Backbone as a chain_set.jsonl record, in Angstrom:
{"seq": "XXXXXXXXXXXXXXXXXXXXXXXXXXXXXXXXXXXXXXXXXXXXXXXXXXXXXXXXXXXXXXXXXXXXXXXXXXXXXXXXXXXXXXXXXXXXXXXXXXXXXXXXXXXXXXXXXXXXXXXXXXXXXXXXXXXXXXXXXXXXXXXXXXXXXXXXXXXXXXXXXXXXXXXXXXXXXXXXXXXXXXXXXXXXXXXXXXXXXXXX", "coords": {"N": [[80.165, 37.365, -86.254], [80.877, 34.66, -85.97], [80.532, 34.602, -83.233], [77.815, 34.997, -83.018], [76.796, 32.757, -84.116], [77.537, 30.891, -82.239], [75.997, 31.7, -80.133], [73.445, 31.098, -81.155], [73.623, 28.358, -81.43], [73.894, 27.695, -78.738], [71.503, 28.562, -77.7], [69.686, 26.871, -79.103], [70.508, 24.484, -78.093], [69.922, 24.861, -75.487], [67.178, 25.178, -75.579], [66.406, 22.711, -76.562], [67.235, 21.024, -74.509], [65.532, 21.999, -72.491], [63.088, 21.389, -73.576], [63.234, 18.626, -73.703], [63.389, 17.971, -71.026], [60.83, 18.917, -70.169], [59.213, 17.187, -71.577], [59.939, 14.811, -70.425], [58.921, 15.307, -67.89], [56.225, 15.485, -68.516], [55.632, 12.917, -69.287], [56.093, 11.536, -66.919], [54.215, 12.695, -65.271], [51.74, 11.847, -66.27], [51.196, 8.897, -66.2], [50.883, 5.823, -68.102], [47.738, 4.026, -68.089], [47.339, 1.186, -65.933], [47.474, -2.249, -66.99], [44.45, -4.086, -67.412], [43.488, -6.126, -64.627], [42.682, -9.488, -64.118], [41.779, -10.339, -61.588], [40.9, -8.013, -60.303], [38.749, -7.394, -61.896], [37.102, -9.528, -61.3], [36.544, -9.058, -58.651], [35.025, -6.799, -58.678], [32.617, -7.608, -59.538], [29.676, -9.082, -58.055], [30.248, -11.838, -55.991], [29.846, -15.022, -57.301], [27.694, -17.58, -56.081], [28.779, -20.654, -55.335], [28.413, -24.124, -55.192], [30.369, -25.11, -53.464], [30.848, -22.916, -51.783], [28.443, -22.485, -50.441], [26.723, -22.576, -47.291], [27.075, -25.487, -45.452], [24.482, -27.621, -44.814], [23.514, -29.102, -41.763], [22.895, -32.464, -41.477], [19.611, -33.542, -40.81], [18.907, -34.881, -37.509], [18.333, -38.295, -37.056], [15.206, -39.226, -36.16], [14.47, -40.655, -33.105], [12.76, -43.676, -32.623], [9.571, -43.061, -31.545], [8.235, -43.749, -28.37], [5.425, -45.742, -27.677], [2.337, -44.26, -26.46], [0.751, -45.755, -24.86], [1.311, -48.526, -22.769], [2.499, -51.792, -23.771], [0.995, -55.123, -23.865], [2.448, -56.888, -22.186], [3.892, -55.036, -20.493], [1.636, -53.748, -19.325], [0.629, -55.865, -17.866], [2.608, -56.142, -16.03], [2.412, -53.734, -14.592], [-0.159, -54.073, -13.614], [0.415, -56.155, -11.796], [2.128, -54.942, -10.021], [0.458, -52.973, -8.988], [-1.429, -54.603, -7.736], [0.154, -55.656, -5.757], [0.784, -53.403, -4.293], [-0.761, -52.795, -1.721], [-4.027, -51.757, -0.607], [-4.124, -48.69, 1.12], [-4.828, -47.984, 4.306], [-7.015, -46.025, 6.582], [-7.492, -44.229, 9.604], [-10.541, -43.787, 11.495], [-12.414, -41.076, 10.416], [-10.232, -39.702, 9.497], [-7.519, -38.464, 7.316], [-4.835, -38.569, 7.168], [-1.881, -40.339, 6.404], [-1.225, -43.435, 7.745], [1.433, -45.342, 9.511], [1.305, -47.984, 8.488], [-0.039, -47.574, 6.163], [1.726, -46.042, 4.61], [3.741, -47.926, 4.356], [2.381, -49.738, 2.802], [1.964, -48.229, 0.466], [4.695, -47.793, -0.295], [5.64, -50.216, -1.114], [6.915, -51.616, -3.959], [6.552, -49.218, -5.381], [8.596, -47.786, -6.418], [9.576, -49.264, -8.62], [7.276, -49.078, -10.121], [7.242, -46.307, -10.681], [9.518, -46.174, -12.327], [8.638, -47.51, -14.539], [6.445, -46.008, -15.366], [7.651, -43.636, -16.205], [8.443, -43.982, -18.746], [6.152, -43.847, -20.128], [4.72, -41.172, -20.477], [2.131, -40.232, -20.936], [0.424, -41.968, -19.834], [-1.787, -42.891, -17.277], [-2.536, -43.21, -13.789], [-5.149, -43.814, -11.395], [-6.046, -42.612, -8.336], [-8.165, -43.845, -5.923], [-10.438, -42.567, -3.485], [-11.869, -43.806, -0.532], [-14.509, -44.338, 1.894], [-16.035, -45.282, 5.059], [-19.393, -46.274, 6.014], [-20.471, -44.417, 7.775], [-21.601, -41.157, 8.483], [-22.478, -38.227, 6.474], [-23.23, -38.363, 2.935], [-22.129, -36.257, 1.447], [-20.037, -35.317, 3.171], [-18.408, -37.573, 3.335], [-17.605, -37.76, 0.637], [-15.861, -35.531, 0.517], [-13.995, -36.307, 2.41], [-12.989, -38.698, 1.292], [-11.727, -37.617, -0.932], [-9.755, -36.091, 0.239], [-8.189, -38.187, 1.397], [-7.337, -39.512, -0.927], [-5.809, -37.442, -2.015], [-3.76, -37.312, -0.077], [-2.38, -39.804, -0.44], [-1.593, -39.357, -3.08], [0.227, -37.322, -2.756], [2.274, -38.571, -1.305], [3.129, -40.458, -3.317], [4.081, -38.805, -5.337], [6.307, -37.706, -4.003], [7.855, -40.019, -4.048], [8.52, -39.99, -6.629], [6.842, -40.323, -8.866], [5.378, -38.71, -11.518], [3.211, -35.938, -10.921], [1.2, -35.248, -12.793], [0.5, -37.706, -13.799], [-1.039, -38.985, -12.025], [-4.309, -39.321, -11.297], [-7.167, -38.237, -9.485], [-10.029, -39.501, -7.662], [-12.954, -39.388, -5.696], [-14.974, -41.709, -4.05], [-16.416, -41.647, -1.843], [-18.636, -43.045, 0.387], [-19.791, -44.82, -1.431], [-18.787, -47.121, -2.753], [-18.281, -49.643, -1.083], [-16.208, -52.295, 0.133], [-16.903, -54.017, 1.861], [-19.842, -55.085, 3.479], [-20.797, -55.383, 6.033], [-21.895, -54.125, 9.291], [-19.862, -53.14, 11.202], [-16.873, -52.473, 13.072], [-14.682, -53.909, 12.072], [-15.353, -54.323, 9.347], [-15.823, -51.713, 8.566], [-13.274, -50.663, 8.795], [-11.958, -51.781, 6.492], [-13.15, -50.409, 4.515], [-12.351, -47.865, 4.712], [-10.165, -46.38, 2.897], [-7.6, -46.075, 0.327], [-7.375, -46.8, -3.086], [-5.544, -47.867, -5.891], [-5.846, -47.617, -9.343], [-5.113, -48.619, -12.796], [-5.287, -46.72, -15.774], [-7.984, -47.0, -18.141], [-7.607, -48.452, -21.437], [-7.378, -46.152, -24.1], [-9.403, -45.873, -26.949]], "CA": [[79.412, 36.327, -86.929], [81.129, 33.462, -85.245], [79.933, 34.795, -81.861], [76.344, 34.922, -83.253], [76.536, 31.313, -84.385], [77.671, 30.197, -80.961], [74.755, 31.981, -79.359], [72.292, 30.383, -81.638], [73.757, 26.899, -81.064], [73.609, 27.483, -77.315], [70.101, 28.755, -77.561], [69.047, 25.727, -79.59], [70.826, 23.399, -77.17], [69.204, 25.041, -74.26], [65.715, 24.877, -75.818], [66.299, 21.254, -76.768], [67.319, 20.47, -73.136], [64.268, 22.333, -71.746], [62.031, 20.621, -74.214], [63.421, 17.171, -73.266], [62.979, 17.982, -69.605], [59.397, 18.974, -70.127], [58.628, 15.974, -72.144], [60.03, 13.716, -69.367], [57.942, 15.582, -66.756], [54.872, 15.154, -68.915], [55.453, 11.499, -69.263], [56.043, 11.146, -65.535], [52.927, 13.227, -64.654], [50.561, 11.155, -66.759], [51.667, 7.504, -66.587], [49.901, 5.112, -68.781], [46.924, 3.22, -67.164], [47.847, -0.186, -65.786], [46.649, -3.17, -67.808], [43.399, -4.607, -66.499], [43.855, -7.376, -63.884], [41.46, -10.346, -63.999], [41.276, -10.461, -60.195], [40.173, -6.784, -60.055], [37.423, -7.518, -62.539], [36.184, -10.489, -60.573], [36.142, -8.439, -57.367], [34.108, -5.751, -58.946], [31.203, -8.195, -59.619], [29.251, -9.936, -56.955], [30.756, -13.155, -56.052], [28.857, -16.084, -57.592], [27.672, -18.582, -55.071], [29.119, -21.995, -55.824], [28.028, -25.153, -54.224], [31.34, -25.306, -52.32], [30.84, -21.852, -50.807], [27.258, -22.475, -49.689], [26.902, -23.193, -46.006], [26.643, -26.903, -45.454], [23.408, -27.854, -43.853], [23.726, -30.286, -40.962], [21.782, -33.458, -41.741], [18.608, -33.655, -39.601], [19.081, -36.116, -36.786], [17.247, -39.316, -37.285], [14.375, -39.238, -35.012], [14.41, -42.002, -32.456], [11.38, -44.185, -32.688], [8.937, -42.563, -30.295], [7.634, -44.855, -27.601], [3.949, -45.53, -27.671], [1.712, -43.656, -25.268], [0.088, -46.792, -24.038], [2.18, -49.727, -22.664], [2.061, -53.038, -24.427], [0.272, -56.058, -22.986], [3.418, -57.324, -21.121], [4.121, -53.983, -19.546], [0.387, -53.561, -18.574], [0.481, -56.932, -16.94], [3.58, -55.905, -14.887], [1.793, -52.655, -13.875], [-1.231, -54.619, -12.823], [1.059, -56.926, -10.727], [2.613, -53.975, -8.988], [-0.702, -52.337, -8.292], [-2.0, -55.619, -6.864], [1.015, -55.792, -4.574], [0.652, -52.212, -3.477], [-2.014, -52.97, -0.999], [-4.801, -50.634, -0.316], [-3.671, -47.986, 2.298], [-6.016, -47.771, 5.171], [-6.997, -44.818, 7.378], [-8.3, -44.226, 10.901], [-11.854, -43.188, 11.33], [-12.529, -39.614, 10.232], [-8.86, -39.136, 9.272], [-7.003, -38.579, 6.057], [-3.405, -38.639, 7.215], [-1.363, -41.656, 6.189], [-0.682, -44.173, 8.892], [2.619, -46.013, 9.126], [1.033, -49.162, 7.634], [-0.48, -47.102, 4.842], [2.998, -45.587, 3.988], [4.389, -49.162, 3.996], [1.624, -50.306, 1.61], [2.237, -47.445, -0.816], [6.06, -47.946, -0.558], [5.939, -51.473, -1.704], [7.021, -51.615, -5.415], [6.203, -47.929, -6.006], [9.784, -47.317, -7.091], [9.502, -49.909, -9.925], [6.104, -48.533, -10.833], [7.737, -45.055, -11.097], [10.401, -46.347, -13.429], [7.827, -47.891, -15.763], [5.601, -44.832, -15.784], [8.367, -42.477, -16.803], [8.595, -44.258, -20.157], [4.838, -43.609, -20.78], [4.273, -39.931, -19.79], [0.625, -39.922, -21.005], [-0.188, -43.044, -19.148], [-2.167, -42.359, -15.935], [-3.136, -44.032, -12.742], [-6.178, -43.08, -10.643], [-6.108, -42.936, -6.843], [-9.598, -43.703, -5.455], [-10.529, -42.406, -2.067], [-13.084, -44.465, -0.033], [-14.848, -44.03, 3.327], [-17.113, -46.186, 5.602], [-20.779, -45.809, 5.733], [-20.948, -43.395, 8.697], [-21.412, -39.738, 8.076], [-23.243, -37.89, 5.239], [-22.585, -38.614, 1.605], [-21.273, -35.066, 1.027], [-18.871, -35.288, 4.027], [-17.579, -38.65, 2.942], [-16.943, -37.394, -0.61], [-14.734, -34.71, 0.829], [-13.02, -37.1, 3.181], [-12.479, -39.605, 0.34], [-10.9, -36.791, -1.817], [-8.519, -35.791, 1.086], [-7.438, -39.382, 1.428], [-6.736, -39.687, -2.252], [-4.655, -36.437, -2.148], [-2.649, -37.701, 0.834], [-1.661, -40.77, -1.16], [-0.923, -38.808, -4.296], [1.397, -36.512, -2.26], [3.275, -39.502, -1.01], [3.75, -41.128, -4.512], [4.805, -37.79, -5.991], [7.567, -37.672, -3.379], [8.569, -41.162, -4.485], [9.094, -39.691, -7.99], [5.852, -40.556, -9.848], [4.907, -37.393, -11.935], [1.899, -35.495, -10.482], [0.211, -35.288, -13.906], [0.158, -39.083, -14.158], [-1.916, -39.457, -11.034], [-5.558, -38.712, -11.222], [-7.837, -38.49, -8.167], [-11.455, -39.606, -7.582], [-13.485, -39.828, -4.405], [-16.242, -42.396, -4.108], [-17.078, -41.52, -0.486], [-18.982, -44.405, 0.879], [-20.526, -45.455, -2.513], [-18.252, -48.355, -3.257], [-17.63, -50.398, -0.042], [-15.691, -53.647, -0.175], [-17.511, -54.943, 2.866], [-21.189, -54.51, 3.838], [-21.218, -55.556, 7.48], [-21.992, -52.831, 10.049], [-19.021, -53.247, 12.383], [-15.546, -51.786, 12.858], [-13.792, -54.731, 11.157], [-15.739, -54.012, 8.026], [-15.614, -50.222, 8.302], [-11.772, -50.38, 8.541], [-11.599, -52.253, 5.15], [-13.801, -49.509, 3.641], [-11.553, -46.567, 4.814], [-8.957, -46.835, 2.188], [-7.382, -45.586, -0.981], [-7.133, -47.925, -4.006], [-4.98, -47.351, -7.122], [-6.11, -48.392, -10.602], [-4.587, -48.145, -14.016], [-6.266, -46.116, -16.714], [-8.42, -47.978, -19.215], [-7.102, -48.116, -22.725], [-8.153, -45.225, -24.856], [-9.434, -46.292, -28.281]], "C": [[79.603, 35.015, -86.25], [80.516, 33.533, -83.827], [78.45, 34.611, -81.985], [75.97, 33.461, -83.389], [76.538, 30.553, -83.107], [76.501, 30.498, -80.086], [73.59, 31.272, -79.78], [72.378, 28.942, -81.347], [73.454, 26.719, -79.529], [72.184, 27.631, -77.028], [69.32, 27.485, -77.991], [69.204, 24.596, -78.59], [69.996, 23.603, -75.894], [67.691, 24.753, -74.498], [65.498, 23.425, -75.907], [66.342, 20.512, -75.326], [65.998, 20.765, -72.317], [63.121, 21.545, -72.32], [62.086, 19.161, -73.791], [63.03, 17.14, -71.854], [61.494, 18.077, -69.43], [58.746, 17.755, -70.532], [58.699, 14.829, -71.045], [59.112, 13.99, -68.179], [56.538, 15.247, -67.162], [54.608, 13.702, -68.892], [55.286, 11.01, -67.791], [54.763, 11.605, -64.839], [51.774, 12.454, -65.105], [51.001, 9.734, -67.155], [50.548, 6.756, -67.277], [49.059, 4.22, -67.871], [47.413, 1.83, -67.101], [46.973, -1.125, -66.641], [45.627, -3.753, -66.821], [43.825, -5.974, -65.877], [42.573, -8.241, -63.782], [40.949, -10.354, -62.54], [40.425, -9.217, -59.753], [38.827, -6.866, -60.623], [36.493, -8.461, -61.882], [35.697, -9.888, -59.213], [35.019, -7.463, -57.515], [32.638, -6.322, -59.108], [30.934, -8.963, -58.36], [29.698, -11.25, -57.066], [29.674, -14.189, -56.364], [28.877, -17.126, -56.473], [27.779, -19.988, -55.724], [28.701, -22.979, -54.775], [29.093, -25.28, -53.11], [31.298, -24.178, -51.408], [29.524, -21.8, -50.058], [27.4, -23.244, -48.266], [26.328, -24.665, -46.047], [25.61, -27.101, -44.366], [23.663, -29.177, -43.137], [22.616, -31.23, -41.23], [20.881, -33.493, -40.488], [18.846, -34.925, -38.87], [17.956, -37.08, -37.074], [16.496, -39.426, -36.018], [14.295, -40.623, -34.396], [12.898, -42.466, -32.455], [10.67, -43.822, -31.382], [8.182, -43.749, -29.672], [6.133, -44.579, -27.651], [3.451, -45.001, -26.38], [1.129, -44.591, -24.319], [1.064, -47.985, -23.91], [1.611, -50.914, -23.312], [1.494, -54.01, -23.393], [1.192, -56.578, -21.829], [3.609, -56.319, -20.067], [2.845, -53.663, -18.668], [0.229, -54.606, -17.542], [1.436, -56.714, -15.753], [2.981, -54.765, -14.054], [0.671, -53.123, -13.004], [-0.696, -55.451, -11.576], [1.511, -56.024, -9.591], [1.518, -53.32, -8.256], [-1.396, -53.33, -7.38], [-1.172, -55.761, -5.572], [1.078, -54.568, -3.716], [-0.721, -52.265, -2.869], [-2.725, -51.67, -0.824], [-4.221, -50.027, 0.982], [-4.892, -47.599, 3.105], [-5.847, -46.602, 6.093], [-7.851, -45.039, 8.631], [-9.691, -43.532, 10.631], [-11.769, -41.648, 11.407], [-11.197, -38.942, 10.03], [-8.461, -39.349, 7.81], [-5.435, -38.574, 5.984], [-2.973, -40.13, 7.105], [-0.744, -42.256, 7.514], [0.578, -44.796, 8.483], [2.371, -47.192, 8.232], [0.635, -48.737, 6.266], [0.781, -46.673, 4.009], [3.743, -46.918, 3.55], [3.726, -49.818, 2.745], [1.939, -49.574, 0.342], [3.791, -47.557, -1.23], [6.361, -49.123, -1.34], [5.806, -51.419, -3.191], [6.619, -50.313, -6.058], [7.434, -47.437, -6.769], [9.799, -47.925, -8.567], [8.388, -49.381, -10.821], [6.532, -47.112, -11.432], [8.534, -45.186, -12.296], [9.697, -46.775, -14.694], [7.033, -46.714, -16.24], [6.312, -43.75, -16.528], [8.611, -42.717, -18.28], [7.196, -44.078, -20.897], [4.191, -42.414, -20.148], [2.809, -39.589, -19.957], [-0.205, -40.984, -20.371], [-0.51, -42.645, -17.774], [-2.713, -43.454, -15.037], [-4.195, -43.193, -12.049], [-6.148, -43.595, -9.219], [-7.561, -42.706, -6.468], [-9.589, -43.536, -3.955], [-11.857, -43.0, -1.622], [-13.293, -44.213, 1.434], [-15.792, -45.159, 3.775], [-18.385, -45.573, 5.519], [-21.306, -44.739, 6.779], [-20.647, -42.019, 8.144], [-22.253, -39.555, 6.788], [-22.424, -38.237, 3.973], [-21.623, -37.48, 1.2], [-20.011, -35.073, 1.847], [-17.912, -36.384, 3.621], [-16.932, -38.43, 1.563], [-15.76, -36.522, -0.47], [-13.613, -35.424, 1.528], [-12.222, -38.049, 2.197], [-11.424, -38.884, -0.563], [-9.584, -36.445, -1.008], [-7.573, -36.989, 1.267], [-6.663, -39.743, 0.176], [-5.525, -38.651, -2.437], [-3.475, -36.801, -1.286], [-1.816, -38.726, 0.147], [-0.955, -40.267, -2.315], [0.37, -38.043, -3.823], [2.591, -37.417, -1.95], [3.982, -40.049, -2.354], [4.433, -40.036, -5.383], [6.213, -37.581, -5.333], [8.458, -38.871, -3.694], [9.2, -40.832, -5.884], [8.079, -39.926, -9.118], [5.22, -39.137, -10.251], [3.451, -37.103, -11.469], [0.848, -35.66, -11.553], [-0.15, -36.63, -14.315], [-0.655, -39.716, -13.126], [-3.135, -38.71, -10.932], [-6.209, -39.09, -9.875], [-9.318, -38.582, -8.326], [-11.89, -40.012, -6.152], [-14.796, -40.523, -4.686], [-17.003, -42.253, -2.777], [-17.42, -42.87, 0.01], [-19.865, -45.226, -0.127], [-20.056, -46.78, -2.968], [-17.502, -49.165, -2.126], [-17.148, -51.744, -0.517], [-16.279, -54.571, 0.818], [-18.832, -54.297, 3.357], [-21.597, -54.689, 5.25], [-21.134, -54.275, 8.21], [-21.266, -52.892, 11.326], [-17.647, -52.64, 11.998], [-14.615, -52.545, 11.943], [-14.098, -54.396, 9.655], [-15.478, -52.546, 7.703], [-14.114, -49.93, 8.034], [-11.386, -50.76, 7.11], [-12.117, -51.161, 4.17], [-13.084, -48.124, 3.65], [-10.229, -46.683, 4.205], [-8.806, -45.934, 0.945], [-7.034, -46.786, -1.838], [-6.657, -47.293, -5.301], [-5.296, -48.229, -8.309], [-5.422, -47.78, -11.813], [-5.596, -47.63, -14.912], [-6.689, -47.214, -17.72], [-7.782, -47.517, -20.589], [-7.985, -47.201, -23.478], [-8.203, -45.573, -26.319], [-9.418, -45.07, -29.279]], "O": [[78.635, 34.309, -85.968], [80.027, 32.519, -83.327], [77.855, 34.072, -81.051], [74.965, 32.998, -82.849], [75.692, 29.689, -82.872], [76.045, 29.622, -79.351], [72.777, 30.849, -78.958], [71.367, 28.309, -81.044], [72.849, 25.731, -79.113], [71.65, 26.906, -76.188], [68.388, 27.08, -77.297], [68.267, 23.867, -78.266], [69.454, 22.66, -75.317], [67.041, 24.135, -73.655], [64.505, 22.916, -75.386], [65.603, 19.568, -75.049], [65.472, 19.918, -71.595], [62.259, 21.079, -71.574], [61.047, 18.546, -73.549], [62.298, 16.215, -71.504], [60.937, 17.364, -68.595], [57.796, 17.306, -69.891], [57.763, 14.071, -70.794], [58.594, 13.071, -67.545], [55.73, 14.796, -66.349], [53.516, 13.261, -68.533], [54.433, 10.173, -67.498], [54.294, 10.95, -63.909], [50.808, 12.382, -64.344], [51.152, 9.438, -68.34], [49.374, 7.045, -67.043], [49.622, 3.674, -66.921], [47.873, 1.299, -68.112], [45.836, -0.782, -66.964], [45.872, -3.894, -65.623], [44.429, -6.822, -66.534], [41.515, -7.744, -63.396], [39.735, -10.376, -62.334], [39.452, -9.311, -59.006], [37.845, -6.483, -59.988], [35.277, -8.274, -61.876], [34.605, -10.185, -58.73], [34.176, -7.302, -56.632], [31.637, -5.649, -58.863], [31.849, -9.435, -57.686], [29.579, -11.84, -58.14], [28.645, -14.19, -55.689], [29.941, -17.505, -55.982], [26.953, -20.392, -56.542], [28.651, -22.658, -53.587], [28.753, -25.528, -51.953], [31.683, -24.373, -50.255], [29.476, -21.086, -49.056], [28.039, -24.286, -48.114], [25.268, -24.951, -46.604], [25.824, -26.801, -43.191], [23.972, -30.201, -43.746], [21.456, -30.819, -41.211], [21.323, -33.475, -39.34], [18.981, -35.976, -39.498], [16.805, -36.706, -37.298], [17.047, -39.682, -34.947], [14.081, -41.622, -35.082], [11.968, -41.675, -32.299], [11.087, -44.206, -30.289], [7.599, -44.595, -30.351], [5.65, -43.447, -27.665], [4.036, -45.24, -25.323], [1.004, -44.312, -23.126], [1.602, -48.407, -24.934], [0.393, -51.064, -23.412], [1.518, -53.739, -22.192], [0.768, -56.685, -20.678], [3.517, -56.628, -18.879], [2.951, -53.36, -17.479], [-0.248, -54.324, -16.442], [1.112, -57.059, -14.617], [3.056, -54.858, -12.829], [0.512, -52.697, -11.859], [-1.283, -55.429, -10.495], [1.31, -56.295, -8.407], [1.598, -53.117, -7.044], [-1.91, -52.934, -6.334], [-1.703, -55.953, -4.478], [1.391, -54.66, -2.529], [-1.707, -51.823, -3.458], [-2.117, -50.6, -0.882], [-3.853, -50.788, 1.877], [-5.835, -46.975, 2.618], [-4.724, -46.192, 6.386], [-8.753, -45.874, 8.695], [-9.888, -42.813, 9.651], [-11.163, -41.052, 12.298], [-11.031, -37.763, 10.343], [-8.959, -40.254, 7.14], [-4.837, -38.575, 4.909], [-3.622, -41.027, 7.642], [0.079, -41.665, 8.213], [0.878, -44.84, 7.29], [3.136, -47.412, 7.294], [0.92, -49.431, 5.29], [0.838, -46.947, 2.81], [4.307, -46.962, 2.457], [4.371, -50.337, 1.834], [2.152, -50.171, -0.713], [4.107, -47.419, -2.412], [7.259, -49.089, -2.182], [4.703, -51.199, -3.691], [6.354, -50.321, -7.26], [7.263, -46.692, -7.734], [9.999, -47.22, -9.556], [8.513, -49.254, -12.039], [6.19, -46.805, -12.574], [8.331, -44.435, -13.249], [10.123, -46.435, -15.798], [6.971, -46.461, -17.443], [5.737, -43.038, -17.351], [8.948, -41.785, -19.009], [7.121, -44.155, -22.123], [3.24, -42.552, -19.379], [2.279, -38.758, -19.219], [-1.433, -40.9, -20.375], [0.356, -42.102, -17.089], [-3.264, -44.461, -15.482], [-4.138, -41.965, -12.114], [-6.213, -44.792, -8.94], [-8.126, -41.625, -6.635], [-8.87, -44.226, -3.234], [-12.881, -42.741, -2.253], [-12.342, -43.903, 2.151], [-16.291, -45.91, 2.936], [-18.521, -44.457, 5.016], [-22.427, -44.245, 6.659], [-19.648, -41.758, 7.473], [-22.668, -40.509, 6.129], [-21.2, -38.369, 3.96], [-20.517, -37.695, 0.705], [-18.946, -34.849, 1.271], [-16.705, -36.149, 3.566], [-15.806, -38.879, 1.348], [-14.767, -36.675, -1.181], [-12.434, -35.178, 1.272], [-10.999, -38.17, 2.27], [-10.389, -39.456, -0.905], [-8.478, -36.513, -1.543], [-6.351, -36.844, 1.288], [-5.522, -40.203, 0.215], [-4.446, -38.981, -2.929], [-2.324, -36.631, -1.689], [-0.596, -38.565, 0.128], [0.18, -40.669, -2.571], [1.429, -38.138, -4.442], [3.738, -37.103, -2.268], [5.207, -40.081, -2.468], [5.341, -40.392, -6.134], [7.185, -37.311, -6.038], [9.682, -38.765, -3.619], [10.263, -41.341, -6.237], [8.45, -39.733, -10.275], [4.612, -38.478, -9.408], [2.575, -37.953, -11.622], [-0.254, -36.142, -11.289], [-1.057, -36.77, -15.136], [-0.982, -40.895, -13.261], [-3.104, -37.549, -10.525], [-5.864, -40.085, -9.237], [-9.871, -37.788, -9.087], [-11.269, -40.86, -5.51], [-15.63, -40.028, -5.444], [-18.135, -42.721, -2.657], [-16.57, -43.759, 0.05], [-20.566, -46.164, 0.255], [-20.844, -47.538, -3.534], [-16.287, -49.35, -2.191], [-17.664, -52.269, -1.504], [-16.184, -55.789, 0.669], [-18.886, -53.093, 3.611], [-22.651, -54.198, 5.654], [-20.377, -53.39, 7.81], [-21.842, -52.737, 12.403], [-17.334, -52.357, 10.842], [-13.868, -51.965, 11.155], [-13.189, -54.22, 8.844], [-14.951, -52.225, 6.638], [-13.749, -49.102, 7.2], [-10.523, -50.088, 6.545], [-11.552, -51.017, 3.086], [-13.212, -47.339, 2.711], [-9.253, -47.036, 4.867], [-9.698, -45.174, 0.57], [-6.432, -47.729, -1.326], [-7.244, -46.323, -5.78], [-5.049, -49.435, -8.29], [-5.178, -46.574, -11.856], [-6.741, -48.075, -14.834], [-5.956, -48.136, -18.077], [-7.487, -46.341, -20.799], [-9.199, -47.398, -23.525], [-7.144, -45.585, -26.948], [-9.44, -45.266, -30.494]]}, "num_chains": 1, "name": "protein.A"}
């Protein structure tokens, strides 16, 4: 009987220990869920755009006052002075190449003229090509054009933008001298530079 009681007690103790071990294992196998964390909740939602997180726009640069397309009266007067001092460039009979004296005439004050014109990119000068009375009207129109182009090529090399230099040939239509001799004809074989008229 005593032996039976001991066996029962051992069996109960063994079952208790097994039950306790299983309970611990069950608790370890299924841990309680962690408490909700505020940071995780915020991360699951799309981040709200706050003024601080918005990209800062760079303020637009203040536009510099744009220069007028047409020079004022004082600047126009200076341009007229320079053009008056840039003497007409003269050519040999039936030629359109610049002579040394023609280059010297174009060289005079053309650098200052270039510096003024760069501030007024839409302002233009016109190079007129002229011829003496000899030869046909058609031939002299072509020769006058070639003379104007030769002068333009030189002025572009000085630095005056090509698109600010217009060309026109008058051939023999606008002589500065009407006598029929070489002295007069030489004065008519020329280029002449004029400023554009003011556009209203």
